[in-house]
Coordinates of C-alpha atoms in Angstrom, one line a residue:
Chain A
M798 CA -0.1 -0.1 -0.4
A799 CA 2.9 2.4 1.2
T800 CA 5.3 1.5 -2.1
K801 CA 2.3 1.8 -4.2
L802 CA 1.6 5.7 -2.8
R803 CA 5.0 6.7 -3.2
A804 CA 5.3 5.3 -7.0
R805 CA 2.1 7.3 -7.3
R806 CA 3.3 10.5 -5.6
H807 CA 6.3 9.6 -8.2
R808 CA 4.6 10.2 -11.4
R809 CA 2.0 13.6 -10.4
V810 CA 3.0 16.0 -8.2
S811 CA -0.2 16.8 -8.1
P812 CA -3.9 16.2 -10.4
T813 CA -3.6 19.9 -11.3
S814 CA -0.1 19.8 -12.1
E815 CA 0.6 19.6 -16.3
S816 CA 3.8 18.0 -18.1
R817 CA 7.6 19.9 -18.1
L818 CA 6.8 20.3 -21.4
A819 CA 3.5 22.3 -21.0
Q820 CA 5.2 24.4 -18.3
W821 CA 8.2 25.4 -19.7
T822 CA 6.0 26.4 -22.7
L823 CA 3.7 28.3 -20.8
I824 CA 6.1 30.1 -19.0
G825 CA 8.5 31.2 -22.2
L826 CA 5.7 32.6 -24.0
S827 CA 5.0 34.2 -20.9
L828 CA 8.5 35.9 -20.6
L829 CA 8.9 36.3 -24.7
F830 CA 5.8 38.3 -24.3
M831 CA 6.4 40.5 -21.3
G832 CA 10.2 40.7 -23.2
V833 CA 8.9 41.8 -26.5
I834 CA 6.2 44.5 -25.4
L835 CA 7.6 44.9 -22.0
V836 CA 11.2 45.2 -21.0
L837 CA 12.5 46.2 -24.8
P838 CA 10.9 49.4 -24.9
L839 CA 11.8 50.4 -21.5
Y840 CA 15.2 48.8 -22.2
A841 CA 15.1 51.1 -25.5
V842 CA 13.8 54.2 -23.3
F843 CA 17.1 54.4 -20.7
H844 CA 19.7 53.5 -24.5
E845 CA 18.5 56.1 -26.1
A846 CA 18.7 58.3 -23.4
L847 CA 22.0 57.6 -22.7
A848 CA 23.4 57.2 -26.4
K849 CA 25.1 60.3 -26.2
G850 CA 26.7 60.0 -23.1
I851 CA 25.8 60.7 -19.5
G852 CA 26.3 64.6 -19.9
T853 CA 24.0 64.8 -22.6
F854 CA 21.7 62.9 -20.5
F855 CA 21.4 65.4 -18.0
A856 CA 22.2 68.6 -19.9
A857 CA 18.4 67.9 -21.1
F858 CA 17.4 68.4 -17.3
A859 CA 18.9 71.7 -17.2
E860 CA 17.0 73.5 -20.3
P861 CA 14.2 75.7 -18.3
D862 CA 11.3 74.4 -20.8
A863 CA 12.3 70.5 -19.4
Q864 CA 12.6 72.1 -16.0
A865 CA 9.1 74.0 -16.1
A866 CA 7.6 70.6 -17.6
I867 CA 8.6 68.8 -14.6
R868 CA 7.5 71.5 -12.0
L869 CA 3.8 71.8 -14.2
T870 CA 3.4 67.7 -14.3
L871 CA 4.1 67.8 -10.1
L872 CA 2.4 70.6 -9.5
V873 CA -0.8 69.2 -11.0
A874 CA -0.2 65.8 -9.6
A875 CA 0.1 67.6 -6.2
I876 CA -3.6 69.6 -6.8
A877 CA -5.4 66.3 -8.3
V878 CA -4.2 63.6 -6.8
P879 CA -5.2 64.9 -2.9
L880 CA -8.5 66.3 -4.4
N881 CA -9.3 62.9 -5.5
V882 CA -8.0 61.5 -2.8
I883 CA -10.9 63.8 -0.8
F884 CA -13.5 62.4 -3.9
G885 CA -12.4 58.5 -3.6
L886 CA -13.3 58.3 0.1
A887 CA -16.6 60.8 0.1
A888 CA -17.8 58.7 -2.7
S889 CA -17.1 55.0 -1.3
W890 CA -18.2 56.0 1.9
A891 CA -21.3 57.0 0.7
I892 CA -21.8 53.5 -1.4
A893 CA -20.4 51.3 0.8
K894 CA -22.0 52.5 4.3
F895 CA -25.6 53.8 3.3
E896 CA -28.9 52.9 1.0
F897 CA -29.6 55.1 -1.4
K898 CA -31.4 55.9 -4.7
G899 CA -29.4 55.7 -8.1
K900 CA -26.5 53.8 -6.5
A901 CA -25.7 51.6 -9.2
F902 CA -25.9 54.8 -11.5
L903 CA -22.9 56.3 -9.2
I904 CA -21.4 53.2 -9.1
T905 CA -21.3 53.4 -13.1
L906 CA -20.4 57.1 -13.3
I907 CA -17.5 57.1 -11.5
D908 CA -16.6 53.7 -13.9
L909 CA -17.2 56.8 -16.9
P910 CA -13.8 58.0 -17.5
F911 CA -12.1 54.4 -17.5
S912 CA -14.1 54.3 -20.7
V913 CA -14.0 57.4 -22.3
S914 CA -11.4 58.3 -24.6
P915 CA -9.1 61.1 -22.9
V916 CA -9.2 63.3 -26.0
I917 CA -12.9 63.3 -25.7
S918 CA -12.2 64.2 -22.1
G919 CA -10.5 67.1 -23.0
L920 CA -12.2 68.3 -25.5
V921 CA -15.6 68.7 -23.2
Y922 CA -13.8 71.4 -21.3
V923 CA -13.0 72.8 -24.4
L924 CA -17.0 73.0 -25.0
L925 CA -17.4 73.8 -21.4
F926 CA -15.0 76.5 -21.1
G927 CA -13.5 77.4 -24.5
A928 CA -14.4 81.0 -26.1
G929 CA -17.9 80.0 -27.9
S930 CA -19.1 78.5 -24.2
F931 CA -20.5 80.2 -22.0
L932 CA -18.6 79.7 -18.5
G933 CA -15.5 80.8 -20.4
P934 CA -16.0 84.2 -21.5
F935 CA -18.0 85.2 -18.0
L936 CA -14.6 83.6 -16.3
K937 CA -12.5 85.4 -18.1
S938 CA -13.9 88.9 -17.4
Y939 CA -13.3 87.8 -13.7
G940 CA -9.6 87.4 -15.0
I941 CA -9.8 83.3 -14.8
E942 CA -8.5 81.3 -17.8
V943 CA -9.2 77.7 -17.6
L944 CA -8.6 76.4 -21.2
F945 CA -4.8 76.4 -22.1
A946 CA -3.7 77.3 -18.2
L947 CA -2.9 75.8 -15.0
P948 CA -6.5 75.1 -14.3
G949 CA -8.0 73.2 -17.5
I950 CA -4.9 71.0 -17.1
V951 CA -6.0 70.5 -13.6
L952 CA -9.3 69.1 -14.6
A953 CA -8.6 67.7 -17.2
T954 CA -6.3 65.1 -15.2
I955 CA -9.0 65.1 -12.4
F956 CA -11.1 63.7 -14.7
V957 CA -9.0 61.1 -15.6
T958 CA -7.8 59.8 -12.9
F959 CA -10.7 59.8 -10.0
P960 CA -11.9 56.6 -10.7
F961 CA -8.6 55.0 -8.9
V962 CA -8.9 56.1 -5.2
A963 CA -12.6 55.3 -5.5
R964 CA -12.5 52.0 -7.3
E965 CA -9.9 50.4 -5.0
L966 CA -12.3 51.4 -1.6
I967 CA -15.6 50.8 -2.8
P968 CA -15.4 46.9 -2.5
L969 CA -13.1 47.1 0.4
M970 CA -15.5 49.2 2.4
Q971 CA -18.5 47.1 1.2
D972 CA -16.8 44.2 2.2
Q973 CA -15.8 45.8 5.8
G974 CA -19.3 46.9 6.5
T975 CA -20.4 49.0 9.3
G976 CA -19.5 46.7 12.5
D977 CA -16.8 48.5 13.5
E978 CA -18.1 51.8 12.5
E979 CA -21.3 51.1 14.9
A980 CA -19.0 49.6 17.5
A981 CA -16.6 52.7 17.5
L982 CA -19.9 54.6 18.1
S983 CA -21.6 52.3 20.8
L984 CA -17.8 53.1 22.8
G985 CA -18.4 56.9 22.7
A986 CA -16.5 58.5 20.0
N987 CA -18.4 61.5 17.7
G988 CA -18.0 61.1 13.9
W989 CA -14.4 62.5 13.4
Q990 CA -13.1 60.1 15.8
T991 CA -14.6 56.8 14.5
F992 CA -13.1 58.2 10.9
F993 CA -10.0 58.8 11.9
R994 CA -9.6 56.4 14.5
V995 CA -11.4 53.2 13.0
T996 CA -12.4 53.4 9.8
L997 CA -9.0 55.1 7.8
P998 CA -6.7 52.7 9.5
N999 CA -9.0 49.8 8.2
I1000 CA -8.5 51.2 4.5
K1001 CA -5.2 52.7 4.7
W1002 CA -3.4 49.8 2.2
G1003 CA -6.2 50.4 0.0
L1004 CA -6.0 54.0 0.1
L1005 CA -2.5 54.3 -0.1
Y1006 CA -2.7 51.8 -3.6
G1007 CA -5.2 54.2 -4.9
V1008 CA -3.0 57.0 -4.7
L1009 CA 0.1 55.6 -5.9
L1010 CA -1.9 54.9 -9.3
C1011 CA -3.9 57.6 -9.1
N1012 CA -0.4 59.8 -9.2
A1013 CA 1.4 57.7 -11.6
R1014 CA -1.9 58.4 -13.8
A1015 CA -2.0 61.8 -13.2
M1016 CA 2.2 62.6 -13.8
G1017 CA 1.4 60.1 -16.8
E1018 CA -1.5 61.3 -18.4
F1019 CA -1.6 62.8 -21.9
G1020 CA -4.7 62.7 -24.2
A1021 CA -7.2 64.6 -22.2
V1022 CA -3.9 67.6 -21.5
A1023 CA -3.0 67.6 -24.9
V1024 CA -6.4 69.0 -26.0
V1025 CA -6.8 71.8 -23.0
S1026 CA -3.3 72.5 -22.7
G1027 CA -2.6 74.7 -26.1
K1028 CA 0.9 73.3 -25.4
I1029 CA 2.5 76.7 -24.5
R1030 CA 6.1 75.9 -24.4
G1031 CA 7.6 76.8 -21.3
Q1032 CA 3.9 77.3 -19.7
T1033 CA 1.5 74.7 -20.1
T1034 CA 3.5 71.5 -20.8
T1035 CA 3.5 68.4 -19.0
M1036 CA 6.4 66.3 -19.2
P1037 CA 4.7 63.2 -21.7
L1038 CA 3.6 66.8 -24.1
Q1039 CA 7.0 67.7 -23.8
V1040 CA 8.2 64.4 -24.6
E1041 CA 6.8 64.7 -27.5
M1042 CA 6.9 67.7 -28.3
L1043 CA 10.3 67.2 -28.0
Y1044 CA 10.4 64.2 -30.8
N1045 CA 8.7 65.8 -33.0
E1046 CA 11.7 68.0 -33.3
Y1047 CA 14.0 65.0 -33.7
N1048 CA 15.6 66.0 -30.6
A1049 CA 16.3 62.3 -29.7
T1050 CA 18.1 61.9 -26.5
A1051 CA 16.3 65.3 -24.8
A1052 CA 12.6 63.8 -25.5
F1053 CA 14.2 60.0 -24.0
A1054 CA 15.9 61.3 -21.2
L1055 CA 12.6 63.0 -20.2
A1056 CA 10.8 59.6 -20.6
S1057 CA 13.3 57.9 -18.9
L1058 CA 12.2 59.9 -16.1
L1059 CA 8.2 59.1 -16.7
A1060 CA 9.6 55.5 -16.8
L1061 CA 11.8 55.6 -13.4
L1062 CA 8.2 57.1 -11.8
A1063 CA 6.4 53.8 -13.1
L1064 CA 9.2 51.8 -11.7
V1065 CA 8.7 53.5 -8.7
T1066 CA 5.3 53.1 -8.2
L1067 CA 5.7 49.7 -9.3
V1068 CA 8.5 48.7 -6.4
L1069 CA 6.6 50.9 -3.7
K1070 CA 3.4 48.7 -4.8
S1071 CA 5.7 45.6 -4.5
A1072 CA 7.7 46.1 -1.2
L1073 CA 4.4 47.4 0.2
E1074 CA 3.2 44.2 -0.6
W1075 CA 5.7 42.6 0.5
R1076 CA 5.9 44.3 3.4
F1077 CA 2.3 44.0 4.7
G1078 CA 0.9 41.3 2.7
D1079 CA -1.5 39.7 5.2
E1080 CA -3.2 43.2 5.5
V1081 CA -3.3 44.1 1.4
A1082 CA -4.5 41.4 0.8
A1083 CA -7.4 41.8 3.1
A1084 CA -7.5 44.7 1.6
E1085 CA -8.3 43.5 -1.7
R1086 CA -11.3 41.6 -2.7
Chain D
M1462 CA -30.4 50.7 34.9
E1463 CA -34.2 49.7 34.1
V1464 CA -35.3 49.6 30.4
R1465 CA -38.7 50.3 28.9
V1466 CA -40.1 49.4 25.6
A1467 CA -43.2 51.5 25.1
N1468 CA -45.3 50.9 22.0
V1469 CA -42.3 50.4 19.4
R1470 CA -42.8 50.1 15.5
K1471 CA -40.0 49.6 13.2
E1472 CA -40.5 49.9 9.6
F1473 CA -37.7 49.2 6.8
D1474 CA -38.4 50.8 3.5
R1475 CA -42.3 50.3 4.6
F1476 CA -41.5 46.9 5.5
P1477 CA -42.5 46.1 9.0
A1478 CA -39.9 44.4 11.1
L1479 CA -41.6 44.9 14.7
H1480 CA -45.3 45.6 15.1
D1481 CA -46.0 47.5 18.6
V1482 CA -44.0 45.9 20.8
S1483 CA -43.7 47.0 24.7
L1484 CA -41.3 45.1 26.8
D1485 CA -40.3 46.4 30.3
I1486 CA -36.8 45.2 31.2
R1487 CA -36.0 44.7 34.7
S1488 CA -33.0 46.6 36.9
G1489 CA -30.2 44.2 37.3
E1490 CA -31.8 41.2 35.2
L1491 CA -30.2 38.9 32.5
I1492 CA -33.3 38.7 30.2
A1493 CA -32.8 36.6 27.0
L1494 CA -34.7 37.8 23.5
L1495 CA -35.4 34.9 21.7
G1496 CA -36.8 34.1 18.1
P1497 CA -36.2 32.6 14.8
S1498 CA -34.3 34.7 12.3
G1499 CA -36.8 37.2 10.8
S1500 CA -38.5 37.5 14.3
G1501 CA -37.6 41.1 14.8
K1502 CA -35.2 40.1 18.2
T1503 CA -32.0 42.0 16.7
T1504 CA -34.0 45.5 15.2
L1505 CA -35.1 46.0 19.2
L1506 CA -31.9 44.9 20.6
R1507 CA -30.4 48.0 17.6
L1508 CA -33.6 50.3 18.9
I1509 CA -32.6 50.3 22.5
A1510 CA -28.5 50.6 21.4
G1511 CA -29.8 53.5 19.5
L1512 CA -28.0 52.5 16.6
E1513 CA -31.7 52.5 14.7
M1514 CA -34.5 54.9 15.8
P1515 CA -38.1 53.9 16.3
T1516 CA -41.1 54.3 13.5
A1517 CA -43.0 55.4 16.0
G1518 CA -43.0 54.3 19.7
K1519 CA -40.6 55.0 22.7
I1520 CA -37.8 54.0 25.0
F1521 CA -36.9 54.7 28.5
F1522 CA -33.6 54.6 30.3
G1523 CA -35.1 55.2 33.6
D1524 CA -37.3 58.0 33.7
T1525 CA -35.3 59.7 31.0
D1526 CA -36.8 59.2 27.4
A1527 CA -33.9 57.7 25.8
S1528 CA -36.0 57.9 21.9
E1529 CA -34.6 61.2 21.2
K1530 CA -31.3 59.8 22.1
T1531 CA -28.2 58.7 20.0
V1532 CA -26.3 55.8 20.4
Q1533 CA -23.1 57.4 21.7
E1534 CA -25.7 59.4 24.8
R1535 CA -27.3 56.6 25.5
N1536 CA -24.0 55.0 27.5
I1537 CA -24.9 51.2 26.4
G1538 CA -22.4 48.0 26.0
F1539 CA -22.9 46.5 22.5
V1540 CA -21.4 43.0 22.0
F1541 CA -21.6 42.2 18.2
Q1542 CA -21.9 38.7 16.6
H1543 CA -18.7 39.0 14.8
Y1544 CA -16.6 40.9 17.5
A1545 CA -16.3 44.0 15.5
L1546 CA -13.2 44.5 17.4
F1547 CA -10.2 47.2 15.7
R1548 CA -8.0 45.1 13.8
H1549 CA -5.3 47.3 13.8
M1550 CA -5.2 48.1 17.7
T1551 CA -3.6 45.9 20.5
I1552 CA -6.5 44.1 22.6
L1553 CA -5.2 46.5 25.6
E1554 CA -5.9 49.8 22.8
N1555 CA -9.6 47.9 22.0
I1556 CA -10.5 48.1 25.5
S1557 CA -9.3 51.5 26.4
F1558 CA -10.8 52.8 23.1
G1559 CA -14.1 54.0 24.9
L1560 CA -12.4 55.9 27.9
K1561 CA -9.7 57.5 25.2
V1562 CA -12.3 59.3 23.0
R1563 CA -13.5 60.7 25.5
P1564 CA -13.7 64.5 26.0
R1565 CA -10.6 65.9 28.2
S1566 CA -12.9 66.8 30.5
T1567 CA -14.4 63.1 31.9
R1568 CA -11.5 61.4 30.2
P1569 CA -9.6 60.1 33.1
P1570 CA -5.8 60.0 33.0
A1571 CA -3.0 57.5 30.8
G1572 CA -2.6 55.6 34.0
E1573 CA -6.2 55.1 35.0
I1574 CA -7.2 54.2 32.1
R1575 CA -4.6 51.8 31.5
R1576 CA -5.4 50.4 34.9
R1577 CA -9.1 50.2 34.3
A1578 CA -8.2 48.3 31.1
M1579 CA -6.0 45.9 32.8
E1580 CA -8.5 45.5 35.6
L1581 CA -11.1 44.3 33.1
L1582 CA -8.8 41.8 31.5
D1583 CA -8.4 40.2 34.1
L1584 CA -11.7 40.2 34.6
V1585 CA -11.7 38.5 31.4
Q1586 CA -9.3 36.3 32.2
L1587 CA -7.0 37.4 29.5
S1588 CA -4.1 38.5 31.2
G1589 CA -0.6 38.8 29.5
L1590 CA -2.1 39.2 26.2
E1591 CA -2.9 43.1 26.3
K1592 CA -0.2 43.3 23.3
R1593 CA -1.7 40.8 20.9
Y1594 CA -4.0 41.7 18.0
P1595 CA -7.4 40.3 17.8
N1596 CA -6.6 38.1 14.7
Q1597 CA -4.0 36.7 17.2
L1598 CA -7.2 35.0 19.2
S1599 CA -9.9 32.4 19.0
G1600 CA -13.3 33.1 18.5
G1601 CA -13.9 32.6 22.0
Q1602 CA -11.2 35.2 23.3
R1603 CA -11.9 37.9 20.7
Q1604 CA -15.8 37.6 22.3
R1605 CA -14.3 37.6 25.9
V1606 CA -12.2 40.6 25.1
A1607 CA -15.4 42.1 23.3
L1608 CA -17.3 42.4 26.3
A1609 CA -14.4 43.5 28.0
R1610 CA -14.2 46.9 25.6
A1611 CA -18.0 47.2 26.4
L1612 CA -17.9 46.7 29.8
A1613 CA -14.8 49.5 30.2
I1614 CA -17.1 52.7 29.7
E1615 CA -19.4 51.3 32.3
P1616 CA -22.2 51.1 30.7
G1617 CA -26.1 51.6 31.9
V1618 CA -27.0 48.4 30.0
L1619 CA -25.2 45.3 28.3
L1620 CA -26.5 44.7 25.3
L1621 CA -25.1 41.7 23.3
D1622 CA -26.5 40.3 19.9
E1623 CA -26.1 36.6 19.5
P1624 CA -22.6 36.9 21.6
F1625 CA -22.1 33.3 20.8
G1626 CA -23.4 32.8 17.2
A1627 CA -20.1 32.0 15.6
L1628 CA -18.7 29.6 17.9
D1629 CA -18.4 26.4 18.3
A1630 CA -20.9 24.0 20.5
Q1631 CA -18.0 23.2 23.2
V1632 CA -16.8 27.0 23.5
R1633 CA -20.2 28.3 23.3
R1634 CA -21.1 26.2 26.3
E1635 CA -18.1 27.3 28.6
L1636 CA -18.8 31.1 27.5
R1637 CA -22.3 30.7 28.3
K1638 CA -21.4 29.8 32.0
W1639 CA -18.9 32.8 31.9
L1640 CA -21.2 35.4 30.8
R1641 CA -23.7 34.5 33.7
E1642 CA -20.8 34.6 36.3
I1643 CA -19.9 38.1 34.6
H1644 CA -23.0 38.8 35.4
D1645 CA -23.8 38.2 38.4
R1646 CA -20.4 39.9 39.6
T1647 CA -21.3 43.4 38.1
G1648 CA -25.3 43.3 38.1
H1649 CA -25.0 44.9 34.6
T1650 CA -28.8 44.9 33.1
T1651 CA -28.1 42.7 30.4
V1652 CA -29.7 41.6 27.2
F1653 CA -29.2 39.6 24.6
V1654 CA -30.3 38.2 21.8
T1655 CA -29.8 34.6 20.9
H1656 CA -32.0 32.1 18.1
D1657 CA -30.4 29.3 20.7
Q1658 CA -33.5 28.5 22.6
E1659 CA -31.0 26.1 24.6
E1660 CA -28.9 29.0 25.3
A1661 CA -31.3 31.2 26.5
L1662 CA -33.2 28.9 29.0
E1663 CA -30.0 28.4 30.4
L1664 CA -28.8 31.7 30.6
S1665 CA -31.4 34.0 30.9
D1666 CA -33.4 35.4 34.5
R1667 CA -36.7 35.7 31.9
L1668 CA -37.1 35.3 28.1
C1669 CA -38.8 37.3 25.6
V1670 CA -40.2 34.6 22.5
M1671 CA -40.8 36.8 19.6
S1672 CA -42.1 36.0 16.1
Q1673 CA -42.8 37.9 13.3
G1674 CA -42.0 41.1 14.8
K1675 CA -43.8 40.0 17.8
I1676 CA -43.3 39.6 21.2
E1677 CA -45.2 36.0 22.0
Q1678 CA -44.3 35.6 25.9
V1679 CA -42.5 37.0 28.3
G1680 CA -41.9 34.9 31.6
S1681 CA -39.3 33.1 33.2
P1682 CA -37.6 30.0 31.9
D1683 CA -39.8 28.0 33.4
E1684 CA -43.2 29.2 33.0
V1685 CA -42.6 29.8 29.3
Y1686 CA -41.3 26.3 28.9
D1687 CA -44.0 24.7 31.5
H1688 CA -47.0 27.0 30.2
P1689 CA -46.3 27.9 26.7
T1690 CA -49.4 30.4 26.2
S1691 CA -49.3 30.5 22.2
P1692 CA -48.5 27.3 19.9
F1693 CA -45.7 29.0 18.7
V1694 CA -44.2 29.1 21.5
F1695 CA -45.2 25.9 22.8
G1696 CA -43.1 24.7 19.4
F1697 CA -40.4 26.9 19.9
I1698 CA -38.9 26.3 23.2
G1699 CA -38.5 22.6 23.7
D1700 CA -39.2 19.2 22.0
S1701 CA -43.0 19.5 21.2
S1702 CA -46.1 17.1 19.4
E1703 CA -48.5 18.9 17.7
L1704 CA -51.8 17.1 16.8
P1705 CA -55.2 18.9 15.4
V1706 CA -58.1 17.3 17.5
T1707 CA -61.8 18.0 18.3
I1708 CA -63.3 19.2 20.8
E1709 CA -67.0 17.7 22.0
N1710 CA -68.5 17.5 25.2
G1711 CA -65.9 18.5 27.1
E1712 CA -63.6 16.6 25.3
V1713 CA -60.8 15.9 23.5
W1714 CA -61.7 13.4 20.8
V1715 CA -59.0 12.2 17.8
G1716 CA -59.8 9.7 15.0
G1717 CA -63.9 10.0 16.2
R1718 CA -62.6 8.4 19.7
A1719 CA -62.6 10.1 23.2
I1720 CA -59.1 10.0 24.1
G1721 CA -59.6 10.6 28.3
I1722 CA -58.8 14.6 28.2
P1723 CA -61.3 17.1 29.4
A1724 CA -61.2 20.2 27.6
H1725 CA -63.5 22.4 29.7
D1726 CA -62.6 25.9 29.1
T1727 CA -61.7 25.1 25.2
P1728 CA -64.5 25.7 23.2
T1729 CA -65.9 23.1 21.0
G1730 CA -65.0 22.7 17.6
P1731 CA -61.4 22.1 16.2
A1732 CA -58.7 22.4 18.1
R1733 CA -55.0 21.7 18.1
L1734 CA -53.6 19.9 21.3
Y1735 CA -49.7 20.5 22.2
F1736 CA -47.4 18.0 24.7
R1737 CA -43.9 17.6 25.4
P1738 CA -42.6 13.7 24.3
H1739 CA -41.2 13.1 27.1
D1740 CA -44.8 13.5 29.1
A1741 CA -46.8 10.6 27.5
D1742 CA -47.8 8.1 29.1
L1743 CA -48.2 4.2 28.0
I1744 CA -51.5 2.9 29.0
E1745 CA -53.9 -0.2 28.0
A1746 CA -57.3 1.5 28.4
D1747 CA -59.9 2.4 25.6
A1748 CA -59.7 6.5 26.4
S1749 CA -56.5 7.0 24.8
M1750 CA -54.7 7.8 21.6
A1751 CA -53.3 4.8 19.6
G1752 CA -50.8 5.1 16.7
V1753 CA -48.8 3.0 15.2
V1754 CA -44.9 3.3 15.1
T1755 CA -43.2 4.5 12.1
A1756 CA -39.9 5.6 13.1
S1757 CA -37.6 4.9 15.9
R1758 CA -34.1 6.7 16.9
R1759 CA -32.2 6.4 20.3
V1760 CA -32.0 9.6 21.9
G1761 CA -29.3 9.8 24.9
G1762 CA -31.2 7.8 27.6
T1763 CA -34.5 7.7 25.9
R1764 CA -36.0 5.8 23.0
R1765 CA -37.5 8.4 20.5
V1766 CA -40.3 7.0 18.5
E1767 CA -42.6 8.8 15.4
L1768 CA -46.6 7.3 15.7
E1769 CA -48.5 8.2 13.0
V1770 CA -52.1 8.7 14.8
G1771 CA -55.4 8.4 13.7
G1772 CA -56.3 8.2 10.0
D1773 CA -55.0 11.3 7.9
G1774 CA -51.0 10.3 8.5
H1775 CA -50.7 12.9 11.4
K1776 CA -47.3 12.1 13.0
V1777 CA -46.3 12.2 16.1
E1778 CA -43.3 11.8 18.5
I1779 CA -42.9 9.9 21.8
D1780 CA -40.4 9.1 24.2
L1781 CA -40.1 5.4 25.3
P1782 CA -37.1 3.5 28.3
F1783 CA -34.8 2.4 25.8
D1784 CA -35.4 -0.9 25.9
H1785 CA -38.8 -0.7 25.0
P1786 CA -39.4 -3.2 22.6
A1787 CA -41.4 -1.3 19.8
G1788 CA -40.3 -1.9 16.5
E1789 CA -41.8 -0.3 13.7
K1790 CA -45.9 -1.2 12.3
T1791 CA -46.3 -1.9 16.6
R1792 CA -49.1 -0.6 17.8
L1793 CA -48.8 1.9 21.2
S1794 CA -51.8 3.2 23.5
F1795 CA -51.0 6.8 25.3
R1796 CA -52.1 9.5 26.8
P1797 CA -50.0 12.6 27.4
K1798 CA -50.2 13.4 31.5
R1799 CA -49.9 17.0 30.3
W1800 CA -50.7 18.9 27.5
K1801 CA -51.9 22.0 26.2
L1802 CA -55.8 22.8 24.1
F1803 CA -54.8 25.8 21.2
P1804 CA -58.3 26.8 19.3
A1805 CA -57.7 26.0 15.8
A1806 CA -56.8 29.1 14.2

């Protein structure tokens, strides 16, 4: 009996494991695909950026236009991400903890920016605040420029990135229910105490995750911003726009230098995310659906 | 503290969960709200807590009207079925939470909070675990922490929502005994919700049996078990057998034959006879019920047989000595020594 069992174990590790050939074919295919689609382009970015030596690479960042683009990108993210955190928290709180009519509709609406082309998201603001609209000239008479200026870029970025935080938090908060909040209230805590001491700690990993994704997208957004920015060099060009402009001017090294900075941002986001998952694996796993 | 629930009605989206419920809870008693799911017992508990607000009616804590007060103002201790411990806080932080969130004017100093939390940890027999996190404790331990946390704010009333519902049978029995001890020591007015009649009968001073948003009966475990006032309570508490009968000439008739049970107080016509399986005596007399054994199983020290009585296929259960030779198709005559008649609805 015992020898029989051992013999069987030798032949197959488990009933769900495939043969060696199938395993290696699948692994090989995935690696090949990732190599061609992801690693190779990433390598190309850094290779091209450093092609004319490290000096030229850093010279690209010394350009006043490049610096202005980096500053603008950081500023836009610094405004859009906190606003989306507040919006995401409010929306997911409302959806997870209350019952109201039109809840399903609100959830669908939150997903809208995912399904709408970013170019259209930009055009919406052109229609709203453009010269032919009602709002544009009205705000202009008070000296507020929306289109081809910072407010427009920020608005477009918020629109494109607002699902990230909410999408991350809604399933998490729905899953956690209202038990902890009720417990805190029954112990005498007021609304703010309950939020800061109970709700927020319960969702912190999901929130951080959402913020990371939101930030990466806010800094990298191209389509929507391109429509509303007007691409005034040194004033309304963000990093992705600057990359495109430099590239169109055949200034490949500078374009790829700036692009490498964006790629680096993506890599940092990924590393941070993995580090969080590794360090707080259980909590993050619990925080996901 | 006394709690008085006066004519409370509660609707969820026009769906009534409680109809006109009134209940007086005595100071210092341990009372169980017992009923099947959907009976409104948890809703009643949450209304007392202030986690829900009544559609109509009032709730008094002592002489003060608590109906309009928020859950924070009511000073209640609430224990949830799934513990609802704060997972990012240690056991000690969980227990101290209620004191730490008090406004500065009424908040005890940090040392005092710690001392009280440690005292409570000792009371729930978990000393030494203060630095652990909830997910490092067993279900039974978590529920004890939840109780300590609720007691920390020195509540006027302690409310427990199916406190042992998520635990296995062994731990459940231990905690039951332990909760009774804690109650006797601290003397809090305690209301707990359960669907487990055994738990309610063993633990409570009084129990309040609920069904379909109404209170069916309130009384001591003995009263409710021995003198159920409605067919629902008879069927829900303890084992019971039930049979449709006819009342004629002040006697109970089954299948065209008088069975030797007087029924002077029940109106003539159809009725339902209820009795406990262990109250049935085997007798050799014409005035008895007769049935054919259709199933038989050993239950502890007795044998429980299922009998088909009368011609209509109605089945009742009675208890026999475990060595009684009755097998399938055996014909038995019996008569309950205690019973209850309810007019047919």
